[in-house]
Short mmCIF file of C-alpha atoms in Angstrom, two decimals:
data_model
loop_
_atom_site.label_atom_id
_atom_site.label_comp_id
_atom_site.label_asym_id
_atom_site.label_seq_id
_atom_site.Cartn_x
_atom_site.Cartn_y
_atom_site.Cartn_z
CA UNK C 1 -14.66 -2.78 -4.08
CA UNK C 2 -18.37 -3.09 -3.57
CA UNK C 3 -20.16 0.01 -2.16
CA UNK C 4 -20.99 -0.49 1.59
CA UNK C 5 -24.55 0.27 2.21
CA UNK C 6 -26.11 -1.85 5.04
CA UNK C 7 -27.37 0.13 8.01
CA UNK C 8 -25.19 3.08 6.62
CA UNK C 9 -28.09 5.59 6.44
CA UNK C 10 -29.18 4.71 9.95
CA UNK C 11 -25.77 5.98 11.05
CA UNK C 12 -25.32 8.91 8.75
CA UNK C 13 -28.89 10.19 8.76
CA UNK C 14 -31.03 10.89 5.85
CA UNK C 15 -31.48 14.03 3.85
CA UNK C 16 -33.25 15.29 0.67
CA UNK C 17 -30.51 16.18 -1.74
CA UNK C 18 -31.12 19.27 -4.04
CA UNK C 19 -31.59 18.42 -7.68
CA UNK C 20 -30.06 21.56 -9.02
CA UNK C 21 -26.50 22.79 -8.57
CA UNK C 22 -26.39 25.41 -5.75
CA UNK C 23 -24.46 28.61 -5.93
CA UNK C 24 -20.96 28.36 -4.56
CA UNK C 25 -20.95 28.74 -0.78
CA UNK C 26 -18.80 31.09 1.31
CA UNK C 27 -15.97 29.60 3.18
CA UNK C 28 -16.59 28.20 6.65
CA UNK C 29 -14.17 26.15 8.87
CA UNK C 30 -15.58 23.08 7.12
CA UNK C 31 -15.40 24.49 3.49
CA UNK C 32 -12.08 26.12 4.25
CA UNK C 33 -10.68 22.97 5.41
CA UNK C 34 -12.05 21.12 2.26
CA UNK C 35 -10.52 23.74 0.10
CA UNK C 36 -7.20 23.35 1.88
CA UNK C 37 -7.35 19.50 1.43
CA UNK C 38 -7.94 19.94 -2.40
CA UNK C 39 -4.90 22.16 -2.65
CA UNK C 40 -2.60 19.23 -1.81
CA UNK C 41 -4.80 16.39 -3.11
CA UNK C 42 -3.12 13.69 -5.12
CA UNK C 43 -5.29 11.11 -6.79
CA UNK C 44 -4.49 7.42 -6.36
CA UNK C 45 -3.20 5.71 -9.64
CA UNK C 46 -6.04 5.24 -12.11
CA UNK C 47 -8.56 7.07 -9.95
CA UNK C 48 -11.52 8.45 -11.88
CA UNK C 49 -13.39 10.49 -9.05
CA UNK C 50 -14.37 13.99 -9.68
CA UNK C 51 -11.73 15.09 -7.39
CA UNK C 52 -9.12 13.39 -9.67
CA UNK C 53 -10.81 15.19 -12.68
CA UNK C 54 -10.62 18.53 -11.00
CA UNK C 55 -6.91 18.05 -10.21
CA UNK C 56 -6.19 16.90 -13.69
CA UNK C 57 -8.03 19.91 -15.17
CA UNK C 58 -6.61 22.42 -12.62
CA UNK C 59 -10.05 23.53 -11.71
CA UNK C 60 -10.51 26.32 -9.31
CA UNK C 61 -12.67 26.03 -6.08
CA UNK C 62 -15.77 27.51 -7.63
CA UNK C 63 -15.49 25.15 -10.66
CA UNK C 64 -14.79 22.35 -8.35
CA UNK C 65 -18.08 22.97 -6.42
CA UNK C 66 -20.06 23.14 -9.66
CA UNK C 67 -18.99 19.56 -10.52
CA UNK C 68 -21.37 18.18 -7.97
CA UNK C 69 -25.09 18.42 -9.02
CA UNK C 70 -26.49 17.38 -5.65
CA UNK C 71 -25.19 19.00 -2.44
CA UNK C 72 -26.12 19.02 1.22
CA UNK C 73 -23.92 21.45 3.26
CA UNK C 74 -24.73 21.97 6.98
CA UNK C 75 -21.99 24.27 8.33
CA UNK C 76 -23.73 24.28 11.83
CA UNK C 77 -23.46 20.55 11.93
CA UNK C 78 -19.96 20.81 10.36
CA UNK C 79 -20.81 18.15 7.66
CA UNK C 80 -21.31 18.03 3.92
CA UNK C 81 -22.42 15.45 1.45
CA UNK C 82 -21.75 16.29 -2.31
CA UNK C 83 -22.65 13.87 -5.15
CA UNK C 84 -22.04 14.15 -8.96
CA UNK C 85 -21.14 12.09 -11.99
CA UNK C 86 -19.03 12.36 -15.09
CA UNK C 87 -18.86 10.15 -18.30
CA UNK C 88 -15.76 8.24 -18.93
CA UNK C 89 -14.81 5.89 -21.81
CA UNK C 90 -15.58 3.03 -19.46
CA UNK C 91 -18.97 4.41 -18.47
CA UNK C 92 -20.48 6.93 -16.04
CA UNK C 93 -18.55 7.39 -12.81
CA UNK C 94 -20.46 8.53 -9.73
CA UNK C 95 -18.67 10.37 -7.04
CA UNK C 96 -19.84 10.82 -3.41
CA UNK C 97 -17.74 13.38 -1.25
CA UNK C 98 -18.47 13.51 2.49
CA UNK C 99 -16.59 15.62 4.95
CA UNK C 100 -17.01 16.68 8.49
CA UNK C 101 -15.03 18.65 11.14
CA UNK C 102 -14.43 17.56 14.87
CA UNK C 103 -13.15 20.42 17.14
CA UNK C 104 -10.84 19.70 19.98
CA UNK C 105 -9.92 22.92 21.75
CA UNK C 106 -7.90 25.20 19.52
CA UNK C 107 -7.51 22.46 16.99
CA UNK C 108 -9.92 20.87 14.47
CA UNK C 109 -9.78 17.59 12.82
CA UNK C 110 -11.04 17.28 9.10
CA UNK C 111 -12.20 13.96 7.85
CA UNK C 112 -12.75 13.69 4.04
CA UNK C 113 -14.22 10.48 2.54
CA UNK C 114 -14.45 10.19 -1.23
CA UNK C 115 -16.11 7.30 -3.10
CA UNK C 116 -16.30 6.67 -6.84
CA UNK C 117 -18.40 4.08 -8.53
CA UNK C 118 -18.81 2.60 -12.01
CA UNK C 119 -20.61 -0.50 -13.31
CA UNK C 120 -21.59 -1.38 -9.75
CA UNK C 121 -18.01 -1.44 -8.32
CA UNK C 122 -16.83 1.27 -5.99
CA UNK C 123 -13.61 2.42 -4.43
CA UNK C 124 -13.30 4.56 -1.40
CA UNK C 125 -10.60 6.50 0.46
CA UNK C 126 -10.70 8.58 3.75
CA UNK C 127 -8.24 11.18 4.67
CA UNK C 128 -7.72 12.68 8.15
CA UNK C 129 -5.98 15.98 8.91
CA UNK C 130 -5.56 18.73 11.49
CA UNK C 131 -6.54 22.16 10.42
CA UNK C 132 -4.55 25.10 11.69
CA UNK C 133 -6.17 28.10 13.44
CA UNK C 134 -6.07 30.46 10.51
CA UNK C 135 -9.05 32.12 8.86
CA UNK C 136 -11.18 29.81 6.54
CA UNK C 137 -9.60 31.18 3.46
CA UNK C 138 -6.10 30.75 4.59
CA UNK C 139 -6.27 27.30 6.38
CA UNK C 140 -3.73 24.63 6.02
CA UNK C 141 -4.31 20.92 6.67
CA UNK C 142 -1.74 18.51 8.09
CA UNK C 143 -2.62 15.04 7.04
CA UNK C 144 -2.28 12.32 9.92
CA UNK C 145 -2.51 8.62 9.86
CA UNK C 146 -5.81 7.15 10.98
CA UNK C 147 -4.18 5.33 13.77
CA UNK C 148 -3.43 8.45 15.56
CA UNK C 149 -7.16 9.33 16.07
CA UNK C 150 -8.91 5.85 15.53
CA UNK C 151 -9.08 3.24 18.21
CA UNK C 152 -7.70 -0.23 17.59
CA UNK C 153 -10.44 -2.06 15.69
CA UNK C 154 -10.26 -5.80 15.06
CA UNK C 155 -11.83 -7.72 12.18
CA UNK C 156 -13.89 -9.63 14.83
CA UNK C 157 -15.49 -6.28 15.96
CA UNK C 158 -17.44 -6.31 12.61
CA UNK C 159 -19.10 -9.63 13.20
CA UNK C 160 -22.11 -9.86 15.57
CA UNK C 161 -22.47 -13.59 14.92
CA UNK C 162 -20.48 -16.49 13.31
CA UNK C 163 -18.21 -15.51 10.52
CA UNK C 164 -19.26 -16.71 7.12
CA UNK C 165 -16.87 -19.35 5.60
CA UNK C 166 -16.07 -17.06 2.62
CA UNK C 167 -14.80 -14.49 5.26
CA UNK C 168 -12.94 -16.75 7.62
CA UNK C 169 -9.34 -15.79 7.67
CA UNK C 170 -9.78 -12.88 5.41
CA UNK C 171 -8.17 -9.60 6.26
CA UNK C 172 -10.68 -6.87 6.13
CA UNK C 173 -9.89 -3.20 5.26
CA UNK C 174 -11.77 -0.31 6.99
CA UNK C 175 -13.20 2.78 5.49
CA UNK C 176 -14.36 5.63 7.61
CA UNK C 177 -17.45 7.79 6.74
CA UNK C 178 -18.27 11.03 8.55
CA UNK C 179 -21.73 11.24 10.05
CA UNK C 180 -24.12 14.08 9.79
CA UNK C 181 -25.16 14.27 13.41
CA UNK C 182 -23.54 13.57 16.94
CA UNK C 183 -19.90 14.11 16.11
CA UNK C 184 -19.56 10.51 15.11
CA UNK C 185 -17.90 8.41 12.44
CA UNK C 186 -19.01 5.13 10.79
CA UNK C 187 -16.24 2.46 10.46
CA UNK C 188 -17.25 0.00 7.74
CA UNK C 189 -15.57 -3.29 6.92
CA UNK C 190 -14.65 -3.97 3.27
CA UNK C 191 -13.78 -7.35 2.13
CA UNK C 192 -11.04 -7.84 -0.75
CA UNK C 193 -12.32 -8.27 -4.22
CA UNK C 194 -11.55 -12.03 -4.19
CA UNK C 195 -13.35 -12.59 -1.09
CA UNK C 196 -16.37 -10.72 -2.37
CA UNK C 197 -16.58 -12.84 -5.37
CA UNK C 198 -16.28 -16.09 -3.27
CA UNK C 199 -19.05 -14.87 -1.01
CA UNK C 200 -21.24 -13.94 -3.98
CA UNK C 201 -20.92 -17.52 -5.38
CA UNK C 202 -22.07 -18.66 -1.97
CA UNK C 203 -25.00 -16.25 -2.10
CA UNK C 204 -23.51 -14.24 0.78
CA UNK C 205 -23.26 -10.34 0.68
CA UNK C 206 -20.09 -9.28 2.77
CA UNK C 207 -21.85 -6.04 3.70
CA UNK C 208 -24.82 -7.88 5.20
CA UNK C 209 -22.44 -10.23 7.03
CA UNK C 210 -20.62 -7.52 8.86
CA UNK C 211 -21.91 -4.58 10.88
CA UNK C 212 -20.86 -0.97 10.99
CA UNK C 213 -19.26 0.42 13.98
CA UNK C 214 -20.02 3.86 15.38
CA UNK C 215 -17.08 5.82 16.73
CA UNK C 216 -17.73 8.92 18.84
CA UNK C 217 -15.44 11.96 18.92
CA UNK C 218 -13.78 12.82 22.15
CA UNK C 219 -12.57 16.51 22.18
CA UNK C 220 -10.77 15.93 25.49
CA UNK C 221 -8.45 13.21 23.93
CA UNK C 222 -8.57 14.43 20.32
CA UNK C 223 -9.49 10.81 19.35
CA UNK C 224 -12.50 8.82 18.43
CA UNK C 225 -13.71 6.04 20.78
CA UNK C 226 -15.75 3.01 20.08
CA UNK C 227 -19.33 2.63 21.41
CA UNK C 228 -22.68 4.01 20.95
#
């Protein structure tokens, strides 16, 4: 799965990432929620992300944080972006971890997106979960399906113009990436590997042929809605 990059920074905002690993941060609703997520995290088969490594090695919270050499954590904006890499027999693997919280009355939705890349190929997963009202250090997360908080999105929504021949009739998957500002979420279309290869042979980049969708959080309905 190729890494989706088109127009993404415009949606997520830009930031200078610190070069040195920061000291572990105290828990907040955001960090407490992430810590709860990690407590029940199960890697996908064959996953090589830093999250999978931490689970395999049974690392504690502090050791997990120290795996990421570049970190942005904005607890006031309820957003974090951590990045790190590890050496594997197949080459270096780069992991990007993004998370954000979205309050809705007494409840808070946590969205965690992880992406791991090696040799120019990336895989990504997004998890949604409601956090309980406990203190940050004792929070629990109840995972929910994306359809319970995401509006219906059709493949046609990702195309502003004609669909390239290499993508006609192709079922797209969607990855959701938390945004730094504005209580929003970016929905990105991802083409299957076979379709990516077909498009590449035709000189077409699927990421350039599709557009990201901006989803805005609605606390009153506890769901995201489409639209700018």
